[in-house]
PDB file of C-alpha atoms in Angstrom:
ATOM      1  CA  UNK M   4       0.000   0.000   0.000  1.00  0.00           C
ATOM      2  CA  UNK M   5       1.498   3.328  -1.038  1.00  0.00           C
ATOM      3  CA  UNK M   6       1.400   6.261   1.344  1.00  0.00           C
ATOM      4  CA  UNK M   7       2.602   9.782   0.760  1.00  0.00           C
ATOM      5  CA  UNK M   8       4.203  12.114   3.251  1.00  0.00           C
ATOM      6  CA  UNK M   9       5.222  15.715   2.984  1.00  0.00           C
ATOM      7  CA  UNK M  10       8.820  16.160   4.015  1.00  0.00           C
ATOM      8  CA  UNK M  11      10.719  18.726   6.052  1.00  0.00           C
ATOM      9  CA  UNK M  12      14.412  19.127   5.276  1.00  0.00           C
ATOM     10  CA  UNK M  13      16.770  18.815   8.198  1.00  0.00           C
ATOM     11  CA  UNK M  14      18.932  21.868   8.862  1.00  0.00           C
ATOM     12  CA  UNK M  15      21.905  19.490   9.035  1.00  0.00           C
ATOM     13  CA  UNK M  16      21.309  18.597   5.369  1.00  0.00           C
ATOM     14  CA  UNK M  17      20.904  15.263   3.657  1.00  0.00           C
ATOM     15  CA  UNK M  18      17.938  14.081   5.693  1.00  0.00           C
ATOM     16  CA  UNK M  19      14.251  14.625   5.100  1.00  0.00           C
ATOM     17  CA  UNK M  20      11.800  13.751   7.837  1.00  0.00           C
ATOM     18  CA  UNK M  21       8.068  13.077   7.458  1.00  0.00           C
ATOM     19  CA  UNK M  22       5.809  15.693   9.042  1.00  0.00           C
ATOM     20  CA  UNK M  23       4.825  13.260  11.833  1.00  0.00           C
ATOM     21  CA  UNK M  24       8.383  13.676  13.105  1.00  0.00           C
ATOM     22  CA  UNK M  25       7.652  17.184  14.322  1.00  0.00           C
ATOM     23  CA  UNK M  26       5.292  18.520  16.966  1.00  0.00           C
ATOM     24  CA  UNK M  27       1.961  19.887  15.790  1.00  0.00           C
ATOM     25  CA  UNK M  28       2.010  23.556  14.810  1.00  0.00           C
ATOM     26  CA  UNK M  29      -0.265  24.497  17.711  1.00  0.00           C
ATOM     27  CA  UNK M  30       1.886  22.878  20.385  1.00  0.00           C
ATOM     28  CA  UNK M  31       4.329  24.944  22.442  1.00  0.00           C
ATOM     29  CA  UNK M  32       7.791  24.710  20.955  1.00  0.00           C
ATOM     30  CA  UNK M  33       6.495  23.506  17.600  1.00  0.00           C
ATOM     31  CA  UNK M  34       9.117  22.632  14.996  1.00  0.00           C
ATOM     32  CA  UNK M  35      11.776  22.404  17.673  1.00  0.00           C
ATOM     33  CA  UNK M  36      14.155  19.504  17.420  1.00  0.00           C
ATOM     34  CA  UNK M  37      13.005  16.157  18.763  1.00  0.00           C
ATOM     35  CA  UNK M  38      15.327  13.964  20.859  1.00  0.00           C
ATOM     36  CA  UNK M  39      15.645  11.230  18.203  1.00  0.00           C
ATOM     37  CA  UNK M  40      16.589  13.873  15.622  1.00  0.00           C
ATOM     38  CA  UNK M  41      19.182  15.320  18.011  1.00  0.00           C
ATOM     39  CA  UNK M  42      20.644  11.833  18.514  1.00  0.00           C
ATOM     40  CA  UNK M  43      20.958  11.392  14.740  1.00  0.00           C
ATOM     41  CA  UNK M  44      22.762  14.729  14.557  1.00  0.00           C
ATOM     42  CA  UNK M  45      25.237  13.632  17.248  1.00  0.00           C
ATOM     43  CA  UNK M  46      25.795  10.313  15.468  1.00  0.00           C
ATOM     44  CA  UNK M  47      26.651  12.134  12.242  1.00  0.00           C
ATOM     45  CA  UNK M  48      29.354  14.302  13.836  1.00  0.00           C
ATOM     46  CA  UNK M  49      32.793  12.829  14.373  1.00  0.00           C
ATOM     47  CA  UNK M  50      33.452  15.167  17.297  1.00  0.00           C
ATOM     48  CA  UNK M  51      30.884  13.218  19.380  1.00  0.00           C
ATOM     49  CA  UNK M  52      32.107   9.668  18.631  1.00  0.00           C
ATOM     50  CA  UNK M  53      33.551   9.416  22.148  1.00  0.00           C
ATOM     51  CA  UNK M  54      30.059  10.143  23.518  1.00  0.00           C
ATOM     52  CA  UNK M  55      27.742   8.270  21.127  1.00  0.00           C
ATOM     53  CA  UNK M  56      28.501   6.032  18.145  1.00  0.00           C
ATOM     54  CA  UNK M  57      27.024   3.552  15.708  1.00  0.00           C
ATOM     55  CA  UNK M  58      27.489  -0.100  16.694  1.00  0.00           C
ATOM     56  CA  UNK M  59      29.534  -2.059  14.209  1.00  0.00           C
ATOM     57  CA  UNK M  60      27.707  -4.889  12.476  1.00  0.00           C
ATOM     58  CA  UNK M  61      24.157  -3.844  13.360  1.00  0.00           C
ATOM     59  CA  UNK M  62      22.333  -1.460  11.041  1.00  0.00           C
ATOM     60  CA  UNK M  63      20.695   1.385  12.913  1.00  0.00           C
ATOM     61  CA  UNK M  64      22.096   0.344  16.282  1.00  0.00           C
ATOM     62  CA  UNK M  65      23.988   2.867  18.369  1.00  0.00           C
ATOM     63  CA  UNK M  66      25.540   2.960  21.821  1.00  0.00           C
ATOM     64  CA  UNK M  67      25.568   5.889  24.215  1.00  0.00           C
ATOM     65  CA  UNK M  68      29.139   5.737  25.519  1.00  0.00           C
ATOM     66  CA  UNK M  69      28.778   8.653  27.933  1.00  0.00           C
ATOM     67  CA  UNK M  70      25.127   8.908  29.050  1.00  0.00           C
ATOM     68  CA  UNK M  71      25.749  11.893  31.325  1.00  0.00           C
ATOM     69  CA  UNK M  72      27.388  13.879  28.526  1.00  0.00           C
ATOM     70  CA  UNK M  73      24.609  13.075  26.029  1.00  0.00           C
ATOM     71  CA  UNK M  74      22.062  14.225  28.637  1.00  0.00           C
ATOM     72  CA  UNK M  75      24.076  17.397  29.288  1.00  0.00           C
ATOM     73  CA  UNK M  76      24.256  18.173  25.549  1.00  0.00           C
ATOM     74  CA  UNK M  77      20.511  17.565  25.178  1.00  0.00           C
ATOM     75  CA  UNK M  78      19.782  19.775  28.201  1.00  0.00           C
ATOM     76  CA  UNK M  79      21.945  22.543  26.777  1.00  0.00           C
ATOM     77  CA  UNK M  80      20.199  22.305  23.391  1.00  0.00           C
ATOM     78  CA  UNK M  81      16.744  22.509  25.011  1.00  0.00           C
ATOM     79  CA  UNK M  82      17.779  25.090  27.658  1.00  0.00           C
ATOM     80  CA  UNK M  83      17.062  22.613  30.461  1.00  0.00           C
ATOM     81  CA  UNK M  84      20.120  22.576  32.750  1.00  0.00           C
ATOM     82  CA  UNK M  85      18.550  19.973  35.072  1.00  0.00           C
ATOM     83  CA  UNK M  86      18.515  17.319  32.320  1.00  0.00           C
ATOM     84  CA  UNK M  87      20.054  13.992  33.302  1.00  0.00           C
ATOM     85  CA  UNK M  88      20.216  10.532  31.758  1.00  0.00           C
ATOM     86  CA  UNK M  89      17.243   9.293  33.786  1.00  0.00           C
ATOM     87  CA  UNK M  90      15.030  11.962  32.206  1.00  0.00           C
ATOM     88  CA  UNK M  91      16.560  11.445  28.756  1.00  0.00           C
ATOM     89  CA  UNK M  92      16.020   7.673  28.877  1.00  0.00           C
ATOM     90  CA  UNK M  93      12.388   8.245  29.872  1.00  0.00           C
ATOM     91  CA  UNK M  94      11.999  10.350  26.721  1.00  0.00           C
ATOM     92  CA  UNK M  95      13.648   7.595  24.660  1.00  0.00           C
ATOM     93  CA  UNK M  96      11.134   5.050  25.994  1.00  0.00           C
ATOM     94  CA  UNK M  97       8.342   7.231  24.594  1.00  0.00           C
ATOM     95  CA  UNK M  98       9.665   6.377  21.106  1.00  0.00           C
ATOM     96  CA  UNK M  99       9.231   2.607  21.603  1.00  0.00           C
ATOM     97  CA  UNK M 100       5.455   2.716  21.011  1.00  0.00           C
ATOM     98  CA  UNK M 101       5.940   5.040  18.049  1.00  0.00           C
ATOM     99  CA  UNK M 102       8.403   2.476  16.674  1.00  0.00           C
ATOM    100  CA  UNK M 103      11.024   5.145  16.041  1.00  0.00           C
ATOM    101  CA  UNK M 104      13.597   3.238  18.076  1.00  0.00           C
ATOM    102  CA  UNK M 105      13.916   0.344  20.500  1.00  0.00           C
ATOM    103  CA  UNK M 106      16.222  -0.636  23.323  1.00  0.00           C
ATOM    104  CA  UNK M 107      18.613  -3.427  22.383  1.00  0.00           C
ATOM    105  CA  UNK M 108      18.065  -6.220  24.910  1.00  0.00           C
ATOM    106  CA  UNK M 109      21.087  -7.302  26.898  1.00  0.00           C
ATOM    107  CA  UNK M 110      23.230  -4.329  25.832  1.00  0.00           C
ATOM    108  CA  UNK M 111      23.544  -1.402  28.191  1.00  0.00           C
ATOM    109  CA  UNK M 112      22.906   2.089  26.738  1.00  0.00           C
ATOM    110  CA  UNK M 113      22.310   0.543  23.300  1.00  0.00           C
ATOM    111  CA  UNK M 114      19.360   1.400  21.063  1.00  0.00           C
ATOM    112  CA  UNK M 115      18.315   0.705  17.499  1.00  0.00           C
ATOM    113  CA  UNK M 116      16.513   3.003  15.060  1.00  0.00           C
ATOM    114  CA  UNK M 117      13.635   1.609  13.028  1.00  0.00           C
ATOM    115  CA  UNK M 118      14.718   3.023   9.673  1.00  0.00           C
ATOM    116  CA  UNK M 119      11.448   2.080   7.975  1.00  0.00           C
ATOM    117  CA  UNK M 120      10.027   5.188   9.694  1.00  0.00           C
ATOM    118  CA  UNK M 121      12.507   7.496   7.970  1.00  0.00           C
ATOM    119  CA  UNK M 122      12.937   8.792   4.462  1.00  0.00           C
ATOM    120  CA  UNK M 123      16.533   9.541   3.587  1.00  0.00           C
ATOM    121  CA  UNK M 124      17.593  11.620   0.608  1.00  0.00           C
ATOM    122  CA  UNK M 125      20.907  12.173  -1.170  1.00  0.00           C
ATOM    123  CA  UNK M 126      22.169   8.670  -0.472  1.00  0.00           C
ATOM    124  CA  UNK M 127      22.418   5.659  -2.800  1.00  0.00           C
ATOM    125  CA  UNK M 128      19.307   3.515  -2.555  1.00  0.00           C
ATOM    126  CA  UNK M 129      19.374  -0.177  -1.745  1.00  0.00           C
ATOM    127  CA  UNK M 130      17.261  -2.830  -3.457  1.00  0.00           C
ATOM    128  CA  UNK M 131      13.614  -3.270  -2.387  1.00  0.00           C
ATOM    129  CA  UNK M 132      13.666  -0.714   0.397  1.00  0.00           C
ATOM    130  CA  UNK M 133      16.323  -2.310   2.563  1.00  0.00           C
ATOM    131  CA  UNK M 134      19.083  -0.642   4.488  1.00  0.00           C
ATOM    132  CA  UNK M 135      22.088  -0.563   2.230  1.00  0.00           C
ATOM    133  CA  UNK M 136      24.580  -0.057   5.002  1.00  0.00           C
ATOM    134  CA  UNK M 137      26.376   2.177   7.432  1.00  0.00           C
ATOM    135  CA  UNK M 138      29.771   3.441   6.414  1.00  0.00           C
ATOM    136  CA  UNK M 139      31.909   6.041   8.182  1.00  0.00           C
ATOM    137  CA  UNK M 140      29.022   6.940  10.476  1.00  0.00           C
ATOM    138  CA  UNK M 141      26.680   7.638   7.548  1.00  0.00           C
ATOM    139  CA  UNK M 142      23.653   5.454   6.969  1.00  0.00           C
ATOM    140  CA  UNK M 143      22.185   4.532   3.619  1.00  0.00           C
ATOM    141  CA  UNK M 144      18.499   3.630   3.554  1.00  0.00           C
ATOM    142  CA  UNK M 145      15.849   3.155   0.910  1.00  0.00           C
ATOM    143  CA  UNK M 146      12.211   2.882   1.920  1.00  0.00           C
ATOM    144  CA  UNK M 147       9.528   1.636  -0.470  1.00  0.00           C
ATOM    145  CA  UNK M 148       5.808   2.102   0.165  1.00  0.00           C
ATOM    146  CA  UNK M 149       6.405   4.537   2.992  1.00  0.00           C
TER     147      UNK M 149
END
């Protein structure tokens, strides 16, 4: 079944997110960055590899190497100096039901994005909507019927 989405271009470039990825226009703080989007931004920047990084061998899986630092960075971005990892992880759990990401069982501070929820532009596309791969911290995804 084919579905269409309007897309919003990420300020970081290269990524387009469906409109469901943003808060409704009427909500306070609308169009502000969401936590999962912020995490993707950190994962794309080499300067944060000591804090958060893609897991080798598992597409879409990442590990938070320094949970306190990721929480501090998120708190700074959202102007919430009291942010800590407990609060951040509670926000991450909210994404489980939305199927944006999941916790990887048996691996501490490790999560996995559900790339079928994303539309990625400016990357080579894989066959039949499958993840083509992660290379040098960049992910290559094609989604059919999204």
